[in-house]
Every structure is written in C-alpha cells, then in structure tokens.
Tab-separated table of C-alpha atoms and ligand atoms in Angstrom:
chain	number	residue	atom	x	y	z
A	1	UNK	CA	153.626	97.623	125.949
A	2	UNK	CA	151.167	96.704	129.089
A	3	UNK	CA	153.683	94.869	131.842
A	4	UNK	CA	153.927	91.322	131.671
A	5	UNK	CA	152.564	88.428	133.879
A	6	UNK	CA	154.678	86.469	136.091
A	7	UNK	CA	153.186	83.796	138.804
A	8	UNK	CA	155.170	80.918	140.278
A	9	UNK	CA	153.247	78.547	140.875
A	10	UNK	CA	153.617	76.181	144.429
A	11	UNK	CA	152.693	72.478	144.928
A	12	UNK	CA	153.647	70.906	148.002
A	13	UNK	CA	149.954	69.116	148.644
A	14	UNK	CA	151.200	65.222	148.762
A	15	UNK	CA	155.102	64.057	148.593
A	16	UNK	CA	156.219	66.022	145.373
A	17	UNK	CA	157.496	69.641	146.574
A	18	UNK	CA	157.111	71.516	142.607
A	19	UNK	CA	157.297	74.798	141.679
A	20	UNK	CA	156.961	76.654	137.784
A	21	UNK	CA	157.120	79.993	135.855
A	22	UNK	CA	154.016	81.296	134.382
A	23	UNK	CA	154.603	84.375	132.281
A	24	UNK	CA	151.025	85.579	130.361
A	25	UNK	CA	150.542	82.120	130.201
A	26	UNK	CA	152.840	80.207	128.874
A	27	UNK	CA	154.991	78.201	131.093
A	28	UNK	CA	158.739	78.684	131.317
A	29	UNK	CA	159.561	76.189	133.707
A	30	UNK	CA	158.104	73.520	135.729
A	31	UNK	CA	160.317	71.823	138.732
A	32	UNK	CA	159.344	68.549	140.341
A	33	UNK	CA	161.249	66.741	143.407
A	34	UNK	CA	159.340	63.635	143.787
A	35	UNK	CA	160.258	62.427	147.769
A	36	UNK	CA	161.912	58.770	147.391
A	37	UNK	CA	161.781	58.192	151.216
A	38	UNK	CA	157.960	57.075	150.848
A	39	UNK	CA	159.169	53.782	149.136
A	40	UNK	CA	160.584	52.240	152.059
A	41	UNK	CA	156.959	52.517	154.239
A	42	UNK	CA	154.563	51.072	151.705
A	43	UNK	CA	153.255	54.958	151.490
A	44	UNK	CA	153.460	57.998	152.190
A	45	UNK	CA	154.369	59.035	155.717
A	46	UNK	CA	153.171	62.476	156.556
A	47	UNK	CA	155.811	63.614	158.458
A	48	UNK	CA	158.159	63.090	156.619
A	49	UNK	CA	156.341	64.375	154.194
A	50	UNK	CA	156.364	67.409	155.727
A	51	UNK	CA	159.940	67.376	156.416
A	52	UNK	CA	161.192	66.460	153.005
A	53	UNK	CA	158.813	69.477	151.808
A	54	UNK	CA	161.119	72.113	154.076
A	55	UNK	CA	164.378	70.504	152.512
A	56	UNK	CA	163.388	70.297	149.481
A	57	UNK	CA	161.254	73.445	148.780
A	58	UNK	CA	163.571	76.965	148.379
A	59	UNK	CA	166.326	74.567	145.732
A	60	UNK	CA	163.368	73.860	143.908
A	61	UNK	CA	161.667	77.556	143.636
A	62	UNK	CA	165.650	78.548	143.038
A	63	UNK	CA	165.913	75.851	140.216
A	64	UNK	CA	162.318	77.343	138.731
A	65	UNK	CA	163.075	80.898	138.722
A	66	UNK	CA	167.182	80.245	136.756
A	67	UNK	CA	165.119	77.789	134.986
A	68	UNK	CA	162.616	80.366	133.408
A	69	UNK	CA	165.219	83.312	133.121
A	70	UNK	CA	162.840	85.606	136.034
A	71	UNK	CA	164.403	87.337	138.838
A	72	UNK	CA	162.413	87.086	142.288
A	73	UNK	CA	161.454	91.067	141.838
A	74	UNK	CA	159.841	90.228	138.336
A	75	UNK	CA	157.564	88.310	139.336
A	76	UNK	CA	153.114	89.379	139.838
A	77	UNK	CA	151.772	87.036	142.292
A	78	UNK	CA	153.065	83.456	144.559
A	79	UNK	CA	149.722	81.211	143.834
A	80	UNK	CA	149.984	78.409	146.231
A	81	UNK	CA	148.089	74.735	147.090
A	82	UNK	CA	145.504	75.853	149.795
A	83	UNK	CA	143.920	71.845	150.033
A	84	UNK	CA	143.506	69.152	149.355
A	85	UNK	CA	146.492	67.210	150.747
A	86	UNK	CA	148.307	66.827	153.915
A	87	UNK	CA	147.982	69.378	156.770
A	88	UNK	CA	151.791	68.884	157.269
A	89	UNK	CA	152.511	69.061	153.724
A	90	UNK	CA	150.604	72.361	153.022
A	91	UNK	CA	151.603	73.882	155.427
A	92	UNK	CA	155.422	74.292	154.172
A	93	UNK	CA	153.935	75.461	150.670
A	94	UNK	CA	151.876	77.845	151.987
A	95	UNK	CA	154.574	79.077	154.992
A	96	UNK	CA	156.644	79.584	152.232
A	97	UNK	CA	154.556	81.342	149.607
A	98	UNK	CA	153.164	83.874	152.318
A	99	UNK	CA	156.905	84.316	153.740
A	100	UNK	CA	158.047	85.157	149.874
A	101	UNK	CA	154.386	87.327	148.900
A	102	UNK	CA	155.314	89.518	151.952
A	103	UNK	CA	159.257	89.532	151.258
A	104	UNK	CA	158.107	90.674	147.943
A	105	UNK	CA	154.966	92.724	148.348
A	106	UNK	CA	153.417	91.181	145.755
A	107	UNK	CA	150.122	89.312	146.142
A	108	UNK	CA	148.598	85.428	146.965
A	109	UNK	CA	146.417	83.366	145.485
A	110	UNK	CA	145.254	80.570	146.711
A	111	UNK	CA	144.528	77.488	144.523
A	112	UNK	CA	142.249	74.662	145.230
A	113	UNK	CA	144.426	71.692	144.541
A	114	UNK	CA	141.518	69.828	142.098
A	115	UNK	CA	140.419	73.148	140.508
A	116	UNK	CA	144.174	73.203	139.137
A	117	UNK	CA	144.302	69.480	138.069
A	118	UNK	CA	141.797	70.105	136.332
A	119	UNK	CA	143.030	73.154	134.531
A	120	UNK	CA	146.266	71.551	133.437
A	121	UNK	CA	144.330	71.214	130.161
A	122	UNK	CA	144.744	75.114	129.843
A	123	UNK	CA	148.514	74.768	130.293
A	124	UNK	CA	150.640	75.852	127.418
A	125	UNK	CA	153.924	75.076	127.141
A	126	UNK	CA	156.811	75.679	124.230
A	127	UNK	CA	157.734	72.425	122.720
A	128	UNK	CA	160.853	72.465	124.274
A	129	UNK	CA	159.438	71.630	127.779
A	130	UNK	CA	157.361	68.906	126.651
A	131	UNK	CA	160.415	66.455	126.211
A	132	UNK	CA	160.278	65.596	122.936
A	133	UNK	CA	156.252	64.963	122.883
A	134	UNK	CA	154.839	66.553	119.452
A	135	UNK	CA	151.090	66.851	119.234
A	136	UNK	CA	150.032	70.388	120.241
A	137	UNK	CA	148.297	70.730	123.285
A	138	UNK	CA	144.595	70.899	123.128
A	139	UNK	CA	142.657	72.448	125.501
A	140	UNK	CA	138.991	71.159	126.045
A	141	UNK	CA	135.484	73.736	124.760
A	142	UNK	CA	133.812	74.432	128.185
A	143	UNK	CA	131.619	72.622	129.413
A	144	UNK	CA	132.985	69.515	129.528
A	145	UNK	CA	133.568	66.758	131.848
A	146	UNK	CA	136.634	66.184	133.332
A	147	UNK	CA	137.015	62.721	135.597
A	148	UNK	CA	140.229	63.186	138.063
A	149	UNK	CA	142.019	60.112	139.383
A	150	UNK	CA	144.567	60.521	141.464
A	151	UNK	CA	145.398	58.824	144.453
A	152	UNK	CA	143.652	61.106	146.612
A	153	UNK	CA	140.425	62.003	144.947
A	154	UNK	CA	138.071	60.163	141.861
A	155	UNK	CA	135.626	62.414	140.348
A	156	UNK	CA	133.657	62.898	138.022
A	157	UNK	CA	133.388	67.184	137.795
A	158	UNK	CA	131.245	69.341	135.132
A	159	UNK	CA	133.417	71.844	134.243
A	160	UNK	CA	131.792	75.084	133.210
A	161	UNK	CA	134.458	78.055	132.861
A	162	UNK	CA	137.506	78.306	134.935
A	163	UNK	CA	135.662	78.339	138.086
A	164	UNK	CA	132.713	77.295	137.547
A	165	UNK	CA	132.857	73.557	138.086
A	166	UNK	CA	130.917	70.611	139.572
A	167	UNK	CA	131.491	67.919	141.415
A	168	UNK	CA	128.828	65.114	139.680
A	169	UNK	CA	129.996	61.890	141.355
A	170	UNK	CA	133.153	61.200	143.688
A	171	UNK	CA	133.811	57.846	145.614
A	172	UNK	CA	132.634	56.587	148.647
A	173	UNK	CA	136.074	55.242	150.154
A	174	UNK	CA	139.361	54.579	148.121
A	175	UNK	CA	140.669	56.690	145.521
A	176	UNK	CA	141.326	54.654	141.259
A	177	UNK	CA	144.967	55.424	143.018
A	178	UNK	CA	144.446	53.846	145.820
A	179	UNK	CA	142.863	51.179	144.273
A	180	UNK	CA	145.953	50.943	142.090
A	181	UNK	CA	148.554	50.550	145.164
A	182	UNK	CA	146.854	49.094	147.857
A	183	UNK	CA	146.525	46.325	144.694
A	184	UNK	CA	150.638	46.915	143.932
A	185	UNK	CA	151.525	46.217	147.700
A	186	UNK	CA	148.988	43.132	148.545
A	187	UNK	CA	151.063	41.573	145.419
A	188	UNK	CA	154.043	42.550	147.705
A	189	UNK	CA	154.686	45.754	144.685
A	190	UNK	CA	157.082	48.956	146.279
A	191	UNK	CA	154.566	52.067	146.662
A	192	UNK	CA	153.733	53.944	143.790
A	193	UNK	CA	151.875	50.619	142.756
A	194	UNK	CA	150.177	52.405	140.110
A	195	UNK	CA	153.179	52.639	137.188
A	196	UNK	CA	154.158	49.106	137.856
A	197	UNK	CA	150.941	47.864	137.635
A	198	UNK	CA	150.364	49.771	134.358
A	199	UNK	CA	154.215	48.422	133.718
A	200	UNK	CA	153.680	44.590	133.835
A	201	UNK	CA	150.059	44.716	132.757
A	202	UNK	CA	151.604	45.423	129.349
A	203	UNK	CA	152.800	41.837	128.577
A	204	UNK	CA	149.680	40.289	130.572
A	205	UNK	CA	145.956	39.245	129.373
A	206	UNK	CA	143.387	41.124	131.425
A	207	UNK	CA	140.487	38.220	131.132
A	208	UNK	CA	142.933	36.327	132.830
A	209	UNK	CA	140.385	36.334	136.426
A	210	UNK	CA	137.664	38.524	137.010
A	211	UNK	CA	137.074	40.430	140.275
A	212	UNK	CA	133.253	41.838	141.744
A	213	UNK	CA	132.465	45.402	140.614
A	214	UNK	CA	130.854	47.590	143.120
A	215	UNK	CA	127.291	48.428	143.008
A	216	UNK	CA	126.952	52.290	143.494
A	217	UNK	CA	124.220	53.970	143.133
A	218	UNK	CA	124.378	57.565	140.406
A	219	UNK	CA	127.525	58.475	139.830
A	220	UNK	CA	129.554	57.470	142.382
A	221	UNK	CA	132.343	55.598	142.708
A	222	UNK	CA	133.302	52.436	145.782
A	223	UNK	CA	136.907	50.973	145.366
A	224	UNK	CA	137.555	49.654	148.907
A	225	UNK	CA	135.567	45.778	147.830
A	226	UNK	CA	137.330	45.441	144.913
A	227	UNK	CA	140.609	45.746	147.568
A	228	UNK	CA	139.112	43.674	150.031
A	229	UNK	CA	137.878	40.604	147.051
A	230	UNK	CA	141.768	40.928	145.082
A	231	UNK	CA	143.481	40.385	148.898
A	232	UNK	CA	140.721	37.411	149.832
A	233	UNK	CA	141.835	36.382	146.483
A	234	UNK	CA	145.604	36.459	146.129
A	235	UNK	CA	145.489	34.863	149.616
A	236	UNK	CA	143.460	31.602	148.283
A	237	UNK	CA	145.408	31.317	145.374
A	238	UNK	CA	148.708	32.255	146.890
A	239	UNK	CA	147.930	29.510	149.823
A	240	UNK	CA	147.758	27.029	147.114
A	241	UNK	CA	150.954	27.856	145.624
A	242	UNK	CA	153.444	30.465	147.276
A	243	UNK	CA	154.458	31.496	143.312
A	244	UNK	CA	150.890	32.442	142.046
A	245	UNK	CA	152.663	36.321	142.165
A	246	UNK	CA	155.406	36.063	140.323
A	247	UNK	CA	154.273	33.031	137.694
A	248	UNK	CA	150.878	35.159	136.663
A	249	UNK	CA	152.619	39.106	137.761
A	250	UNK	CA	151.434	40.580	134.372
A	251	UNK	CA	148.185	38.855	133.762
A	252	UNK	CA	147.347	39.899	137.501
A	253	UNK	CA	147.726	43.305	136.835
A	254	UNK	CA	146.608	43.377	133.871
A	255	UNK	CA	143.441	41.986	134.797
A	256	UNK	CA	143.175	44.013	138.404
A	257	UNK	CA	143.396	47.140	135.791
A	258	UNK	CA	141.094	46.444	132.907
A	259	UNK	CA	138.809	46.200	136.263
A	260	UNK	CA	139.682	49.603	137.936
A	261	UNK	CA	138.717	51.044	134.056
A	262	UNK	CA	136.053	49.091	133.507
A	263	UNK	CA	134.568	50.947	136.613
A	264	UNK	CA	135.718	54.222	135.779
A	265	UNK	CA	134.617	54.532	132.368
A	266	UNK	CA	131.133	52.474	133.009
A	267	UNK	CA	130.040	55.858	135.189
A	268	UNK	CA	131.440	58.320	132.925
A	269	UNK	CA	129.884	57.021	130.062
A	270	UNK	CA	126.841	57.256	131.811
A	271	UNK	CA	127.707	60.520	132.387
A	272	UNK	CA	128.328	61.741	129.506
A	273	UNK	CA	125.145	60.717	128.511
A	274	UNK	CA	123.065	62.124	130.971
A	275	UNK	CA	124.630	65.591	129.984
A	276	UNK	CA	125.002	65.240	126.511
A	277	UNK	CA	128.293	66.306	126.269
A	278	UNK	CA	131.250	64.617	124.148
A	279	UNK	CA	134.098	67.026	125.981
A	280	UNK	CA	136.278	64.214	128.070
A	281	UNK	CA	138.819	65.117	129.887
A	282	UNK	CA	140.806	63.042	132.229
A	283	UNK	CA	143.262	64.623	134.960
A	284	UNK	CA	145.475	63.503	137.877
A	285	UNK	CA	147.948	61.266	138.920
A	286	UNK	CA	145.965	57.882	137.619
A	287	UNK	CA	145.293	59.398	133.982
A	288	UNK	CA	148.729	58.926	133.044
A	289	UNK	CA	147.983	55.003	132.818
A	290	UNK	CA	148.668	54.190	129.366
A	291	UNK	CA	145.429	51.639	129.214
A	292	UNK	CA	143.452	54.257	130.800
A	293	UNK	CA	144.376	56.661	128.234
A	294	UNK	CA	144.098	53.852	125.046
A	295	UNK	CA	140.603	52.877	126.436
A	296	UNK	CA	139.622	56.671	126.014
A	297	UNK	CA	140.808	56.983	123.245
A	298	UNK	CA	138.630	53.460	121.681
A	299	UNK	CA	135.412	55.064	123.583
A	300	UNK	CA	136.512	58.601	121.060
A	301	UNK	CA	135.997	56.148	118.079
A	302	UNK	CA	133.048	54.558	119.279
A	303	UNK	CA	130.606	57.300	121.197
A	304	UNK	CA	131.833	60.180	119.133
A	305	UNK	CA	133.640	61.832	122.024
A	306	UNK	CA	136.670	64.479	122.158
A	307	UNK	CA	139.047	62.714	125.085
A	308	UNK	CA	141.725	65.786	126.065
A	309	UNK	CA	144.419	63.830	128.216
A	310	UNK	CA	147.336	65.812	129.652
A	311	UNK	CA	151.202	65.168	128.800
A	312	UNK	CA	152.738	63.191	131.616
A	313	UNK	CA	153.741	65.334	133.084
A	314	UNK	CA	151.256	67.537	134.110
A	315	UNK	CA	148.846	64.200	135.051
A	316	UNK	CA	150.310	63.785	138.026
A	317	UNK	CA	151.237	66.188	140.889
A	318	UNK	CA	152.681	69.765	139.944
A	319	UNK	CA	153.009	73.257	140.156
A	320	UNK	CA	152.492	74.166	136.729
A	321	UNK	CA	148.666	73.994	137.154
A	322	UNK	CA	149.128	75.301	140.274
A	323	UNK	CA	150.254	78.462	138.449
A	324	UNK	CA	147.654	78.301	135.640
A	325	UNK	CA	144.877	78.028	138.067
A	326	UNK	CA	146.760	81.116	139.290
A	327	UNK	CA	147.061	82.997	136.533
A	328	UNK	CA	143.274	83.100	135.831
A	329	UNK	CA	143.351	83.635	139.483
A	330	UNK	CA	145.202	86.986	138.405
A	331	UNK	CA	143.069	88.337	135.858
A	332	UNK	CA	140.559	88.138	137.678
A	333	UNK	CA	142.539	89.937	140.583
A	334	UNK	CA	141.385	87.289	142.835
A	335	UNK	CA	143.908	87.329	144.710
A	336	UNK	CA	143.750	86.161	148.922
A	337	UNK	CA	145.782	87.547	152.011
A	338	UNK	CA	148.582	86.685	154.626
A	339	UNK	CA	145.685	85.328	156.997
A	340	UNK	CA	145.107	82.655	154.523
A	341	UNK	CA	145.206	78.677	156.686
A	342	UNK	CA	145.623	75.078	154.680
A	343	UNK	CA	142.812	73.216	153.924
A	344	UNK	CA	143.459	69.445	154.104
A	345	UNK	CA	139.632	69.278	152.751
A	346	UNK	CA	138.528	71.754	150.368
A	347	UNK	CA	135.691	70.685	148.658
A	348	UNK	CA	135.654	71.825	144.756
A	349	UNK	CA	133.053	74.433	143.349
B	1	KG4	O1	147.859	63.122	141.433
B	1	KG4	P1	148.804	62.744	141.800
B	1	KG4	O2	150.662	62.317	141.942
B	1	KG4	O3	149.075	63.300	143.581
B	1	KG4	C1	148.242	62.841	144.344
B	1	KG4	O4	147.262	63.938	144.361
B	1	KG4	O5	147.135	61.816	144.717
B	1	KG4	O6	148.898	61.016	141.093
B	1	KG4	C2	149.238	59.834	142.309
B	1	KG4	C3	148.421	58.275	141.651
B	1	KG4	C4	149.369	57.056	142.690
B	1	KG4	O7	148.082	56.593	142.978
B	1	KG4	C5	149.915	56.316	141.912
B	1	KG4	O8	150.030	55.071	141.527
B	1	KG4	C6	149.094	56.932	139.861
B	1	KG4	O9	148.424	58.447	140.270
B	1	KG4	N1	149.696	56.116	139.234
B	1	KG4	C7	149.361	55.813	138.260
B	1	KG4	C8	150.116	55.754	137.156
B	1	KG4	N2	151.291	56.561	137.216
B	1	KG4	C9	150.116	57.385	138.469
B	1	KG4	N3	148.107	54.495	138.482
B	1	KG4	C10	148.529	53.759	137.091
B	1	KG4	N4	148.929	53.939	136.482
B	1	KG4	C11	150.227	54.248	135.825
B	1	KG4	N5	150.937	54.899	135.353
B	2	ZN	ZN1	147.237	65.476	143.388
C-alpha cells in the first residue's frame, strides 16, 4: 500500500489564525482562532493582528494535530498562505511554516488565499466535522464560475481546473464584504458588521429604502459610491430623527443587503450568459450571507443553474481550504523553497 499524504495547512492572511490537517484528500481537523481584539477598533488593526497570530499559531497548530490524531513526524508537507493579505499577518504564518518544515525536513507548499477560497469546494469532510449539516458535499465540475466575495476581494473567476483560473471581473474599489462592514459601521454596529446586517435584515423589508447602484463597465464591480450614498442617507435621516437608525434598523439592513446582492447577481448573471456556464459557485466570507444563499438558490431555479455553496465554516477564512489546495499541489509535486517571501498583493492566474 502506498504511503498516505498528510498535509498541514496554515492560514494567517488577515485576522484569523487557522490550521487544518488533510489526509489523502480528507479533512481530519480544522481549527480557527478568531481575533476578537479588533472589535474595539471597528476594523482589523494590522499590528495587533500580527501580534495575535504570533500568540495563537503554535497552540492552533498543536490543537489541529491533536484533533487529527497525527504526529508531526507523519506530516508529508506544510502548505501556507503566501498572499494576498496583510504583510505582518502573512509573515507569521510563513515563518512558522518554514521553520516547522525545516525542522521536520519536509516540503513547503505556497498557496494563494483566493485559490484556496475557490478550492474550498473540494474539501471532503466527514460528517462529524460538518457540525450537524447533513447534506453531502458536492463539488462543482470544471469549468465553473466562482463569485469570490470576502472582506478584501470581490471577483468573478472562470475556473477551468484546480490550477487554471482566470479573473473575468473584479471590484475597482471596495470589496463586497467591506461594503457590508462599512454600512454597518455607519449604522454604529461593531466590526465585522456583515453577519449583523444579515441577522437584522431577516426582520426587515428589503424594499423599504432604495440606493443608487453603480454603473461600471464589463464584469467589474464598484461599492465605494454605494457607501457614500448610504452615509449621506443615514446622515440626512438622522438629522431629521436622531433615533432613525434604531427605529428602522431591520429595514435599513434589509435594503442595503438587497442592494449589495443585486449588484453582485447582475454581473454574475451576465458572466454566466457570456461564458455559457450554468455551474455557479460562491466562496469567501460574504458567501455565508443567508440572503445571498437564498437568492442563488432562487436563480438556480429560474436560470437552470447548478449552485455550489460551501459549508459555512469553509466560507470564511480557514486553513482547510489552504490544506486542500496544498494537497492538490502536492500531487503535482509543486513545492517551494525556504527562500519564499510573502506576497501581500498576489493575483490569481
Ligand atoms: O473571507 P473572509 O473571512 O476574510 C477575508 O478574506 O476578507 O471574509 C470576511 C468578510 C467580512 O467583510 C464579513 O463582514 C463578511 O465576510 N461576512 C458576511 C457574513 N459573514 C461574514 N457578510 C455578510 N453576511 C454574512 N453573513
Ligand atoms: Zn478570505
């Protein structure tokens, strides 16, 4: 019998310190330490993120190996996020990965975080790691389109293969997650505001307020005008009624959420039509949004799409997506060296 391939994945690109173990393509452990320290500042503070990664990285890796029941000398390789992300955060994960790989004398594999988000669709997790979600995991067939929507990125990617990916549309300014977070901040909600807008929107009317949508050519997006329009709207209404946000919170959240989703879906529909593709996937933190998920299922019925939405814990930043990408790179023997450096701006394809 051939030897098992066991990959340790490390993710530290932003404000989550994460480690995961994948054995022969199957997930054995997935640990994420979220840094709550940023809540008080209304956004991620890079220096604090870097320090928290330093504190968390060893316990998180230790916990992942224990949960997987894997001893460090059994590891075949270490995969880590090279970028895109915050320089100070990336450095911690990379330095740890390099030192650990050197000590164990095993290969290093560098991973693009955005490729990781997309390949999260191929994570094969046993039911006990799915936290009660019973639906079996289905992976999309190539080629498919992936809408990657996170706090730092908004892209439509044509995915031809595990390694052949082409960005066919992206934001020219803010990311979709930023639009959620900034709208929440304007309303006085804590960071990250996306999940809170999602929660309050459930009780609100999405047609209560309308916001003007951007006119951006091709398959690109823009969210900065929406943010300014939203800020002016809240300022004007609050000048008339200081309790406006409190009194209409649900309606405001439902309306801004609807606008962001409409902007995303309009371009996704055009991309699907232009490429004649009906296999549609989403990835990234914003794909955890319940209304976005519901809208995609609705579009699937209307347009004959087959929609692929990762399990919740693989939407937001995690190391399972880094480990699975590392696994496919390991199969190609695509290794890197100790000379590798972080790439805070690392484009896909
Ligand atoms: O992928 P991710 O965890 O980190 C980045 O790589 O950026 O994405 C984080 C983003 C944040 O902007 C957060 O507000 C947003 O994902 N997010 C959501 C929801 N859950 C997370 N946005 C809207 N609705 C949600 N349920
Ligand atoms: Zn991410």
